[in-house]
Coordinates of C-alpha atoms and ligand atoms in Angstrom, one line a residue:
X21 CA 11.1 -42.6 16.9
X22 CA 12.1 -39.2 17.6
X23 CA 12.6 -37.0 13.9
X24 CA 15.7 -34.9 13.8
X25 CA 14.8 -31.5 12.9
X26 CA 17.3 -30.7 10.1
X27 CA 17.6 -27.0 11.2
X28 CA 19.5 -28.2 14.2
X29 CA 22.2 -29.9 11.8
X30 CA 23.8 -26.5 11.2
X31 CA 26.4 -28.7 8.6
X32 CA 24.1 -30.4 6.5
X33 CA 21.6 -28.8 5.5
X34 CA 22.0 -28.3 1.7
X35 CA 20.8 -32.0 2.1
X36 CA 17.1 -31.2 3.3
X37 CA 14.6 -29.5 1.3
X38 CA 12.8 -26.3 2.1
X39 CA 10.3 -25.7 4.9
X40 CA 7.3 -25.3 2.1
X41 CA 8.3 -28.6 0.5
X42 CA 8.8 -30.2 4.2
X43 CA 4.7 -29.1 4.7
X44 CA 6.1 -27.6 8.1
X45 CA 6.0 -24.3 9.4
X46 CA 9.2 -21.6 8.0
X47 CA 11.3 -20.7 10.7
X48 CA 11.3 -16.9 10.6
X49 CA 13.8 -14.4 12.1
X50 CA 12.8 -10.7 12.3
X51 CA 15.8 -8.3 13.1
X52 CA 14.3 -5.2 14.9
X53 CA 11.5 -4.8 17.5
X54 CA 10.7 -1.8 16.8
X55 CA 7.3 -0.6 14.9
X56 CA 7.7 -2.8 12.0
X57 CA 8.7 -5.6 13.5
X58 CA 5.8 -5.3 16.5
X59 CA 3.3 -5.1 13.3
X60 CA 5.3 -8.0 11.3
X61 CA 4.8 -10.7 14.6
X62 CA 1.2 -9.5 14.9
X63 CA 0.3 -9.8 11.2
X64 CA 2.5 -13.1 10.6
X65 CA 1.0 -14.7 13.5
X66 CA -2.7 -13.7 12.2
X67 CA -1.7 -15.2 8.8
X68 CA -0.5 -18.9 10.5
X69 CA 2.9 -18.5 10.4
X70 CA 4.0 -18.6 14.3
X71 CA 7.7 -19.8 14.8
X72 CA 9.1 -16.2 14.7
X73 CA 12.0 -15.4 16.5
X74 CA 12.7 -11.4 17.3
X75 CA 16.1 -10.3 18.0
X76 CA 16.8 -6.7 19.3
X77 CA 20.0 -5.1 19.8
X78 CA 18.4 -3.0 22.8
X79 CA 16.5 -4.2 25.9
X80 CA 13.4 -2.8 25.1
X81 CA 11.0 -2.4 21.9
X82 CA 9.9 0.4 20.5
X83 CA 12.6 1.3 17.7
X84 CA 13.5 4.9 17.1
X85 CA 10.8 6.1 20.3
X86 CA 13.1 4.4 22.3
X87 CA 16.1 5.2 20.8
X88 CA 15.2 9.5 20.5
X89 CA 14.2 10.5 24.2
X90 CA 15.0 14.6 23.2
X91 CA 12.9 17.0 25.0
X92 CA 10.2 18.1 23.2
X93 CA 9.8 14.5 20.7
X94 CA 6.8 14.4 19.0
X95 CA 5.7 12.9 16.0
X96 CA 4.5 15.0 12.9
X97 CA 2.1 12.6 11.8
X98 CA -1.6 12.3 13.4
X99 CA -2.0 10.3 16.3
X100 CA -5.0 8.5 14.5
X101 CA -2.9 7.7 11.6
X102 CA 0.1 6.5 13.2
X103 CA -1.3 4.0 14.7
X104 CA -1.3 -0.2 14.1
X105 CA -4.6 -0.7 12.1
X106 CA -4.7 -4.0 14.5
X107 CA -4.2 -1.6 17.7
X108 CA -6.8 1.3 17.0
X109 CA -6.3 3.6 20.3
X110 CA -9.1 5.8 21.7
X111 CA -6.7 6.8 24.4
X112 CA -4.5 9.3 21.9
X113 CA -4.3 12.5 24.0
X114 CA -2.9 15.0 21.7
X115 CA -3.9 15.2 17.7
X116 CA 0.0 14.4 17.4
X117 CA 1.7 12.3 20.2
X118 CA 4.4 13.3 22.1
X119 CA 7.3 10.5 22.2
X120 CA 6.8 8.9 25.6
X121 CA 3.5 8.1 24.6
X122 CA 3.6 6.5 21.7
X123 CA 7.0 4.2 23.2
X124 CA 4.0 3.4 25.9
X125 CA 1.8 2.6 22.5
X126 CA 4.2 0.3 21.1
X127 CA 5.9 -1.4 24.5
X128 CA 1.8 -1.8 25.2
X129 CA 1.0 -3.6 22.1
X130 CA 3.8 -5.8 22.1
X131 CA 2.8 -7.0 25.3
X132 CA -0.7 -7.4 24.4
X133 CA 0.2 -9.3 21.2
X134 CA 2.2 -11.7 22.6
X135 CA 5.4 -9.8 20.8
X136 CA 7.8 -9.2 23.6
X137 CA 7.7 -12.9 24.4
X138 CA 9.2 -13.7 21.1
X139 CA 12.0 -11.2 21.6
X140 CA 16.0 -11.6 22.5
X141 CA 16.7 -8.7 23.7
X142 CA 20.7 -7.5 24.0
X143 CA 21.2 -9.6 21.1
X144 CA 22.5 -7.3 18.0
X145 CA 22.8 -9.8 14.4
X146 CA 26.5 -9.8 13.2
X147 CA 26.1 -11.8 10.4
X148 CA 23.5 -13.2 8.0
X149 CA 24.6 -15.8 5.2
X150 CA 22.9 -17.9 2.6
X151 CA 23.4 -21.7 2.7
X152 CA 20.6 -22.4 0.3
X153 CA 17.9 -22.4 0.8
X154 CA 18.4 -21.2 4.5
X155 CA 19.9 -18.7 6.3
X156 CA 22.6 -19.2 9.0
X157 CA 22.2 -16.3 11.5
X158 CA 25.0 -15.2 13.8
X159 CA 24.5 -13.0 17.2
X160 CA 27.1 -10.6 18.1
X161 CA 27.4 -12.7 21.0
X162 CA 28.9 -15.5 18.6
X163 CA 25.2 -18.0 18.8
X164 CA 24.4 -19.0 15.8
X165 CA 21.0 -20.2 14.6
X166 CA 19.3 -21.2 10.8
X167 CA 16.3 -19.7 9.7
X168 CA 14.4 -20.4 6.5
X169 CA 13.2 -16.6 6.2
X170 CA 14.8 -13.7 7.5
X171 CA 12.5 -10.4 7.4
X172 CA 15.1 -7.2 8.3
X173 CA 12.6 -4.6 10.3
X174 CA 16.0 -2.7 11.5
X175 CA 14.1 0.8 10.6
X176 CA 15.5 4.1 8.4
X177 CA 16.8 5.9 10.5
X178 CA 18.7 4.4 13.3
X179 CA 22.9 5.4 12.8
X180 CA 23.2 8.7 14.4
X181 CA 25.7 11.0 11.9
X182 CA 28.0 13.3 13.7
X183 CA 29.3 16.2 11.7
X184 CA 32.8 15.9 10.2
X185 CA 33.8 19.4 12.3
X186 CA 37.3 19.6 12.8
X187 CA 37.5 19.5 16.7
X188 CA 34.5 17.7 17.3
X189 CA 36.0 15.8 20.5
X190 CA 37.7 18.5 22.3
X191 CA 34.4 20.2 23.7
X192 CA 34.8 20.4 27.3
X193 CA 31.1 20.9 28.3
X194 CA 28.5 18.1 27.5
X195 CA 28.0 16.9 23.7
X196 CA 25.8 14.3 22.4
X197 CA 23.2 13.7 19.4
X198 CA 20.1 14.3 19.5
X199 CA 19.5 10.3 19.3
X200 CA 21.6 10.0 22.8
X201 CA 20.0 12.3 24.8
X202 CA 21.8 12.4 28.1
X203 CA 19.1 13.0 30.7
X204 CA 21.6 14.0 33.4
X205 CA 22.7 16.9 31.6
X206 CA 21.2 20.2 33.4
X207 CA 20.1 23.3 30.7
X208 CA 18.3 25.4 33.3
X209 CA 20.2 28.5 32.9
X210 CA 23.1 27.1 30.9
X211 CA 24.5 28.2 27.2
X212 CA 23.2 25.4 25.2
X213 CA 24.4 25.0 21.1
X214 CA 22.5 23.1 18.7
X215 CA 23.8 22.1 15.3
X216 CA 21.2 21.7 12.6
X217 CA 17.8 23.1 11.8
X218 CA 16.4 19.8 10.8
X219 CA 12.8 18.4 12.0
X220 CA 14.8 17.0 15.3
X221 CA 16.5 20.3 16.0
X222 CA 13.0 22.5 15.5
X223 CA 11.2 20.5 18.5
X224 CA 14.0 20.6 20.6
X225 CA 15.0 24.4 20.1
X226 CA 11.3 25.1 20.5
X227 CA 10.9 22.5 23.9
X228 CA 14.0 23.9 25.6
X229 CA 14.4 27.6 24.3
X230 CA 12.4 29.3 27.3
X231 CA 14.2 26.9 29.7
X232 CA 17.8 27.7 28.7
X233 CA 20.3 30.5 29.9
X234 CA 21.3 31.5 26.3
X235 CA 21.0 29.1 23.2
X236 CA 23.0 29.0 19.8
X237 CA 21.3 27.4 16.8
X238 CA 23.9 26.9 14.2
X239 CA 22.4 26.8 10.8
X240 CA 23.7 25.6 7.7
X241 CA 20.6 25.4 5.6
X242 CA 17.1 27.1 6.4
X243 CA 14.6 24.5 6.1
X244 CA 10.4 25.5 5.3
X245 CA 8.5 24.9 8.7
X246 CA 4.6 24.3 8.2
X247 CA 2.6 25.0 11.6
X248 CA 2.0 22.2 13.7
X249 CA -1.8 22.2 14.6
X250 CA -1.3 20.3 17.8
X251 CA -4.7 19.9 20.1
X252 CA -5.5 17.8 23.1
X253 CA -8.2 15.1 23.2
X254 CA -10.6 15.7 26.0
X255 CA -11.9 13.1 28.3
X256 CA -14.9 12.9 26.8
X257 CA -13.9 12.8 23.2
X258 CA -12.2 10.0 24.4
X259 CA -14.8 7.9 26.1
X260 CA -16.5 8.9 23.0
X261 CA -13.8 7.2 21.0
X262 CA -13.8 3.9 22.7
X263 CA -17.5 3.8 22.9
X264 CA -17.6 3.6 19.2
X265 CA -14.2 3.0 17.4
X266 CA -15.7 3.1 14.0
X267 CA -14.7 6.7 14.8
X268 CA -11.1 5.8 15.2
X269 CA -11.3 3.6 11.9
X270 CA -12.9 6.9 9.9
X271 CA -10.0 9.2 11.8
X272 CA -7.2 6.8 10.6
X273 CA -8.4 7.1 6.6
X274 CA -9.5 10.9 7.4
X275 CA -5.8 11.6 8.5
X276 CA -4.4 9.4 5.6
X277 CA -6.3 11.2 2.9
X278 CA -5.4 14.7 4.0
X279 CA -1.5 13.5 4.4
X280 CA -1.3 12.4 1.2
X281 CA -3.2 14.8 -0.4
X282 CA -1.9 18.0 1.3
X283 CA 1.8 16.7 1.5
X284 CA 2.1 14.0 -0.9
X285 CA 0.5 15.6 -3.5
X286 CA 2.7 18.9 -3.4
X287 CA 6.4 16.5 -3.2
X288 CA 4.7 14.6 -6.2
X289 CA 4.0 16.4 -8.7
X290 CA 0.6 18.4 -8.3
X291 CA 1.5 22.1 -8.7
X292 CA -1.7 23.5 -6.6
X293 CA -1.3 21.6 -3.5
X294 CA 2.2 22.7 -3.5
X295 CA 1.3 26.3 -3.8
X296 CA -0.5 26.2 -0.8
X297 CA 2.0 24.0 1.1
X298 CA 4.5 26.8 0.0
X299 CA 2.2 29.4 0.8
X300 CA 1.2 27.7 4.2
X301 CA 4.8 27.8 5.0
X302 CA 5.6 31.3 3.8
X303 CA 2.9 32.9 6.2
X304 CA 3.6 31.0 8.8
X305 CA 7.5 32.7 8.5
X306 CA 6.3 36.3 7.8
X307 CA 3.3 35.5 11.1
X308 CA 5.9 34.6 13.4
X309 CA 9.3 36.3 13.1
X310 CA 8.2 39.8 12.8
X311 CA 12.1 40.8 12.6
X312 CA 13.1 41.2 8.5
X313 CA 16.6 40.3 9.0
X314 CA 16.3 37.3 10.9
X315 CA 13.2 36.1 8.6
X316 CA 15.7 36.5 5.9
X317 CA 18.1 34.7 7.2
X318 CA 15.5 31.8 7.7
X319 CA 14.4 31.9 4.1
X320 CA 15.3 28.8 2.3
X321 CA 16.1 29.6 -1.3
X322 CA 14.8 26.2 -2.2
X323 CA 10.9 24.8 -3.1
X324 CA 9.2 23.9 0.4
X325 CA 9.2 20.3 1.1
X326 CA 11.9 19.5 -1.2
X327 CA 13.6 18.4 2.0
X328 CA 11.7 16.7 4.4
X329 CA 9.1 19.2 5.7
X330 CA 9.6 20.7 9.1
X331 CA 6.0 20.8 10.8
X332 CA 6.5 22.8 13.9
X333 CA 5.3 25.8 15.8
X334 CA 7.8 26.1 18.6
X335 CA 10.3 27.0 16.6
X336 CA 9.6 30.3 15.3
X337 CA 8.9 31.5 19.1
X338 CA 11.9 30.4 20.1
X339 CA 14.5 31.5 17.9
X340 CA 13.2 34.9 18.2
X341 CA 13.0 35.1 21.9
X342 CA 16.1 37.5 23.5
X343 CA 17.9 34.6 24.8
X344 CA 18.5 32.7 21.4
X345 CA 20.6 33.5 18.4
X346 CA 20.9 32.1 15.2
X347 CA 24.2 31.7 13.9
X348 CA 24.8 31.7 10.5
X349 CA 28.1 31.6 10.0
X350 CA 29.5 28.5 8.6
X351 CA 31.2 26.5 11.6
X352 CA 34.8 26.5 11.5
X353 CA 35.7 24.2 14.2
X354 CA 34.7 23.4 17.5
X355 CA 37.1 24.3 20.4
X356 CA 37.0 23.1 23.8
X357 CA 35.2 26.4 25.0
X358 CA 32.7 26.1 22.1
X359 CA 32.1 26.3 18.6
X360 CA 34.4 29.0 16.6
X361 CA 32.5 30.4 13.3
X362 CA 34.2 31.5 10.2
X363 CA 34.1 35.1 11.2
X364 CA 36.4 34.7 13.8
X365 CA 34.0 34.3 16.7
X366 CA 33.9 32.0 19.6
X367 CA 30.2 30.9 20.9
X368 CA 30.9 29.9 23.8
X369 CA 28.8 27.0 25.1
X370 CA 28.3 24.5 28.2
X371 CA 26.0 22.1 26.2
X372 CA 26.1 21.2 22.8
X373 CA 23.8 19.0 21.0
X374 CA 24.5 17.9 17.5
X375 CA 21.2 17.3 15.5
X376 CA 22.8 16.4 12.8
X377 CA 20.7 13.7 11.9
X378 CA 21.4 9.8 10.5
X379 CA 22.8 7.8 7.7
X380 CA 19.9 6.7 5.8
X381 CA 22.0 4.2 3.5
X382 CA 22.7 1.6 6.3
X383 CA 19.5 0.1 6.3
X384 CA 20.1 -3.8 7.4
X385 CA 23.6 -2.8 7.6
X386 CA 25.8 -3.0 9.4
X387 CA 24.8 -6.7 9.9
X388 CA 27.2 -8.5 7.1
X389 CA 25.0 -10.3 4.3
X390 CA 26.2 -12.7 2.3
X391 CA 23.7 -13.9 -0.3
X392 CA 24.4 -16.0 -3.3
X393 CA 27.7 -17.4 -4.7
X394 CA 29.1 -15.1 -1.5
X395 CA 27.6 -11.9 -2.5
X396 CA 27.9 -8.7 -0.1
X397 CA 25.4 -6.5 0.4
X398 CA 27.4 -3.7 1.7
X399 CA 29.6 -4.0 -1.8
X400 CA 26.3 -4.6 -3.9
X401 CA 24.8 -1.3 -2.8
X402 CA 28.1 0.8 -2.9
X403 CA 26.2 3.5 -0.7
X404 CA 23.1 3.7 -3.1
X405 CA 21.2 1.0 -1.6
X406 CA 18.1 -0.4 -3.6
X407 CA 15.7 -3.1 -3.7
X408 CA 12.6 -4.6 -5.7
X409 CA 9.8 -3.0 -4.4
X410 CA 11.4 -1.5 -1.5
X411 CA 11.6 -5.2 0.1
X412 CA 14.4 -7.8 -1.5
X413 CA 17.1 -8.1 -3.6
X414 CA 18.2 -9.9 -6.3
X415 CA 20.8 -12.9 -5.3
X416 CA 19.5 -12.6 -1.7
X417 CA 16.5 -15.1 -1.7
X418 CA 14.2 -15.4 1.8
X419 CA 15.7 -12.0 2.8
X420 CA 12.7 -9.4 3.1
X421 CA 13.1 -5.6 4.2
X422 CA 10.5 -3.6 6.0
X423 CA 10.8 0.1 5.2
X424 CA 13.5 -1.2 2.5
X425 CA 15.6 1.2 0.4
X426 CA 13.4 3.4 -2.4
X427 CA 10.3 3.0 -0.3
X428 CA 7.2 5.7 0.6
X429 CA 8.9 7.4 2.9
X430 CA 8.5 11.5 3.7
X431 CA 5.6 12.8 5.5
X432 CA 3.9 10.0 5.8
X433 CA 2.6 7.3 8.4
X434 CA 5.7 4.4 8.0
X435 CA 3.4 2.3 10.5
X436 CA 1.1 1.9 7.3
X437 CA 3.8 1.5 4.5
X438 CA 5.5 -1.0 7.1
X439 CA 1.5 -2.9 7.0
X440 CA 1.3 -3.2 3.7
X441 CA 4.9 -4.8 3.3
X442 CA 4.1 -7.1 5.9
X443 CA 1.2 -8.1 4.0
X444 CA 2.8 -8.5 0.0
X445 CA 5.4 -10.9 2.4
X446 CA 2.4 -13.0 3.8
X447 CA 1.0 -13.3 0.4
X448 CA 4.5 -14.0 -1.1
X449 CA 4.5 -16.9 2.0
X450 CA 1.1 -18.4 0.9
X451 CA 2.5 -18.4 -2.3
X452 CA 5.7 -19.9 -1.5
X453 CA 3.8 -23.1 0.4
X454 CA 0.9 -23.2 -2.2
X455 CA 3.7 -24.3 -4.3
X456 CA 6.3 -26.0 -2.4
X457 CA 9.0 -23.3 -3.2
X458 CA 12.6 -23.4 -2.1
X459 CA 13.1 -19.9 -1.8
X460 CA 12.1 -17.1 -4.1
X461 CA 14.3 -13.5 -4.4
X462 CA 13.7 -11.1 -7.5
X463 CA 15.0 -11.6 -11.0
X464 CA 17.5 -8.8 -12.0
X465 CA 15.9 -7.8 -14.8
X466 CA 12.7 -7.1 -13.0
X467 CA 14.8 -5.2 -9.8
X468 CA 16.3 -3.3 -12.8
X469 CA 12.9 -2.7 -14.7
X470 CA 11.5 -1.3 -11.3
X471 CA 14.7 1.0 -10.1
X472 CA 14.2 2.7 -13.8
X473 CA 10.4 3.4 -13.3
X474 CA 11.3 4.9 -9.9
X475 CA 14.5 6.9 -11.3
X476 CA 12.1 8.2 -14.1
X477 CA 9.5 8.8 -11.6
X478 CA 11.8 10.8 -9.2
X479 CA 12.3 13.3 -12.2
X480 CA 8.6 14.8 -11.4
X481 CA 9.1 15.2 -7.5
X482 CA 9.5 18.2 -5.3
X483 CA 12.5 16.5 -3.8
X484 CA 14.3 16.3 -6.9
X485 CA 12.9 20.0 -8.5
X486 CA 13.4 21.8 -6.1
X487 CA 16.4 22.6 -5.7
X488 CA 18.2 21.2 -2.4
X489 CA 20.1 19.2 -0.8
X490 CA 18.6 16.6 1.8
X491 CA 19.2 13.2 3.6
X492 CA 17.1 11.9 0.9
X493 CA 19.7 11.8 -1.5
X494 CA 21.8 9.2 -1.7
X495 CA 25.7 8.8 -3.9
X496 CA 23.7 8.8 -7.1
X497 CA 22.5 12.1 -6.4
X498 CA 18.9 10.9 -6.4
X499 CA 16.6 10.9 -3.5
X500 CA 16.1 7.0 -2.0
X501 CA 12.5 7.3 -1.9
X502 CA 9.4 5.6 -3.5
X503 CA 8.0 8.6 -6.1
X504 CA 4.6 8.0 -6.7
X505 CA 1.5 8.0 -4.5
X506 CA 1.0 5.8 -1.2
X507 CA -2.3 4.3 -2.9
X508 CA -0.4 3.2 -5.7
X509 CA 1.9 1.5 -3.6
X510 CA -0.8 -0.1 -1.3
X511 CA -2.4 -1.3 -4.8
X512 CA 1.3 -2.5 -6.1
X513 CA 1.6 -4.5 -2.3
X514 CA -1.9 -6.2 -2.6
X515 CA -1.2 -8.2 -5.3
X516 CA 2.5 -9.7 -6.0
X517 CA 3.3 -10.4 -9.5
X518 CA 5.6 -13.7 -9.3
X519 CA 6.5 -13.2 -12.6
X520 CA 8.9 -10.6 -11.2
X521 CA 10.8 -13.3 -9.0
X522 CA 13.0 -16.4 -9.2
X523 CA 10.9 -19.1 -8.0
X524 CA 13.2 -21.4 -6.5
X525 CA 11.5 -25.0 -6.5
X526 CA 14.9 -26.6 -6.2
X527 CA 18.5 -25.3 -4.7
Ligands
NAP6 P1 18.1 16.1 9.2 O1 16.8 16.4 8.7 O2 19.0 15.3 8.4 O3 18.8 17.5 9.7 C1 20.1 17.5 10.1 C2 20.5 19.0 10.3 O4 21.9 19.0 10.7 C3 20.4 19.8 9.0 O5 19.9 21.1 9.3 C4 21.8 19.8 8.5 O6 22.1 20.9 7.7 C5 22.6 19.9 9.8 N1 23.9 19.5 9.7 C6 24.4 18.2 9.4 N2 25.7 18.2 9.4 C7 26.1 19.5 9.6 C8 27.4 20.1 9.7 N3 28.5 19.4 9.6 N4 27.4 21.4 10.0 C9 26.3 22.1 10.2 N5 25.1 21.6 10.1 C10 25.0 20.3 9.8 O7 18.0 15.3 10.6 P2 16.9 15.3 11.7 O8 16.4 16.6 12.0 O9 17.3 14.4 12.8 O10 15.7 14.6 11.0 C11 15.9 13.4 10.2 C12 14.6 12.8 9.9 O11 14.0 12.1 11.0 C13 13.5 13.8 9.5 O12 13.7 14.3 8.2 C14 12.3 12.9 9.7 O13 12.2 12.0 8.6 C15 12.6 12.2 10.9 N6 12.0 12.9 12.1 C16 10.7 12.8 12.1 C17 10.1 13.5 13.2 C18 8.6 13.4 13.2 O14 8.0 14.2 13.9 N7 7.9 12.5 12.6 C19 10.8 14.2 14.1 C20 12.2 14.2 14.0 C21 12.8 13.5 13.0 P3 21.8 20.9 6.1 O15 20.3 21.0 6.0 O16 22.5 22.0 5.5 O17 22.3 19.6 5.6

């Protein structure tokens, strides 16, 4: 006799129990194909849980490499170390990858894990609601399917944020974000603007400085810029690499250490590493923009790193060569000859690129999610998203976040925070069909307890001392970010403490 399976009876299933007390596999969807969502197939799969479904918006993996294609991409964070610790790769060219390469990386581990197979591509998630204790799941395209689990891999970073400048849309040359890079757009020779001085808009000023006629950097806020020490990987050191990847294995914990120490330590609280992180910055100013006025006029008047620090060596070089100016001047409003400053002066421009950065509040939004009793996300947040543990929330249960609001973010590898979430979910699985569970989400008063521990903790960091304003802060004023070290954090992932949660045994 052939069994019905009740997830195909979209209108009845408040009648069938849940996939752990069924003894069959949960049917899991993972928004996002991007790193996290590469790493969270891969790791689910490894752990026995194999009926995943991937949906992706775009028509290719890879996240925010595929979505940033700027000249001059590269990621601040060691090669070694931003890497899957299931995908070690000897083939690394550079100490720090350049974007193509690591959109190569994670388009050639998807294939190789058997990830891309699993993936609708072109196929953006409108809407996610809670019919306990599954969730129904509808595709822009109108489809709808039920999952038991959903896990939300939809990155930080991924809503471009144009500047509110009056006269924004009446440029007449090219305009795009920095995220939209329009490849057909010559800048051999041309005037080429940039809004912002942000980490996107220091690789591209110092990528396309030499290349342009004359360029405008429009700078609201100095930022601190540490050097970048970038280096090529020989042939050799390569074959050398492969030949024994124990190496790669010592690089990736190498790499982490001195991360966390260097950086991490100086945003979290210990005075000496930031003094040389400060220091480090400061020399590398006074070393490479020999002209007193325009170092001035780069000088933030804020702690270093208290936003997100700028590691870059381009920059420097570029905004002092004779073809590029920084403008200082607040913006007044853009006109379709250029942008016009408050001091009465029109740059005029052919190209302008807005590096103006992202909302870092949307997470899994805008996908509508309606948990419990008809709760909305959106409305639950209110623009200061947060979550237990940077990975659910309360009246939301099956609904897990990779790279969640409040986690480790900053200079640090998110391809390892993303592991270790991946892993507290697996565990949280086992756990779930060890006893048959429903569904599980966190109590409020255990969300609650945490979001205190990390408001108190935030008092200590750089990003809250220091005296600036960044994308880490979010409506409350406070920065969304996980305050204490990424070891504590690994510790806090390996071992869930169910206590915490609502352990649904019956909806
Ligand atoms: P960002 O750090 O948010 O910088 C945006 C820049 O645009 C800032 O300089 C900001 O000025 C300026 N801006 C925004 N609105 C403006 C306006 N209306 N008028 C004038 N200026 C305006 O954005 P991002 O550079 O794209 O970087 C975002 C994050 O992406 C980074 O912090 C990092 O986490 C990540 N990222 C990482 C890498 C990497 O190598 N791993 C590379 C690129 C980006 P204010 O400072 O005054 O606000």
């Amino acid at each position: 006799m052939k069994t019905v399976d009740p997830l195909d009876r979209l209108d009845s299933l408040a009648a069938h129990p849940g996939w752990a007390k069924q003894g069959r596999q949960p049917r899991i969807a993972i928004v996002g194909a991007g790193m996290s969502g590469i790493a969270a197939v891969v790791k689910l799969r490894r752990a026995g849980y194999t009926d995943l479904t991937v949906y992706e918006k775009a028509d290719r993996v890879g996240g925010t490499w595929r979505e940033n294609q700027y000249p001059g991409l590269s990621c601040d964070v060691p090669s070694y170390w931003y890497s899957f610790t299931f995908a070690p790769n000897p083939d690394w060219s550079h100490r720090y990858s350049y974007g193509p390469e690591i959109q190569a990386y994670m388009e050639k581990t998807a294939r190789g894990f058997g990830v891309t197979d699993l993936v609708r591509f072109d196929t953006a998630v409108a809407d996610l609601r809670y019919e306990a204790p599954r969730w129904r799941l509808t595709t822009e395209h109108g489809d709808e399917e039920v999952y038991d689990l959903v896990v939300s891999a939809t990155g930080v970073l991924h809503h471009p944020l144009l500047p509110e400048i009056e006269g924004l849309d009446s440029f007449e040359g090219a305009m795009f974000h920095s995220a939209r890079w329009d490849d057909d757009v010559a800048l051999e020779g041309r005037r080429v603007g940039v809004i912002g001085t942000g980490s996107t808009a220091a690789q591209i000023v110092g990528e396309i400085g030499a290349k342009v006629g004359r360029l405008s950097v429009f700078q609201r806020t100095p930022h601190w810029m540490a050097p970048f020490p970038q280096k090529a990987y020989s042939p050799r050191w390569k074959r050398f690499a492969r030949t024994f990847p124990i190496v790669l294995k010592a690089l990736y914990h190498f790499y982490y250490y001195l991360m966390a120490t260097r950086i991490g330590g100086a945003v979290l609280g210990d005075e000496r590493a930031h003094a040389k992180l400060a220091e480090a910055c400061r020399k590398n100013l006074e070393q490479n923009v020999p002209d007193p006025a325009l170092r001035e006029k780069l000088t933030p008047d804020y702690a270093a790193a208290c936003k997100r620090l700028v590691i870059c060596s381009d920059y420097y070089p570029a905004i002092c060569a004779d073809n590029a100016e920084l403008v200082t001047d607040a913006i007044e409003r853009i006109e379709p000859g250029g942008v016009r400053t408050k001091d009465g002066r029109l740059h005029e421009l052919d190209v302008l690129v807005l590096a103006t950065g992202f909302d870092p509040t949307r997470f899994i939004l805008p996908i509508r999610v309606t948990g419990e009793g008809g709760a909305d996300l959106e409305k639950r947040w209110d623009g200061a998203p947060r979550a237990h543990r940077a990975m659910s929330v309360p009246g939301f249960p099956n609904l897990w976040m990779i790279e969640g609001p409040t986690g480790p973010v900053g200079n640090l590898s998110l391809i390892t925070i993303s592991e270790y979430q991946i892993d507290y979910l697996i565990r949280c699985l086992d756990e779930m069909k060890a006893r048959g569970l429903e569904a599980m989400a966190p109590r409020e008063e255990s969300f609650a307890a945490y979001n205190a521990e990390i408001r108190e903790g935030l008092q200590s960091t750089i990003w809250v001392r220091g005296g600036c304003n960044s994308w880490y802060l979010d409506k409350t004023g406070l920065p969304n970010l996980y305050p204490f070290s990424p070891a504590r954090f690994r510790k806090e992932m390996r071992k869930p403490d169910f206590s915490e949660y609502r352990l649904i045994e019956e909806v």
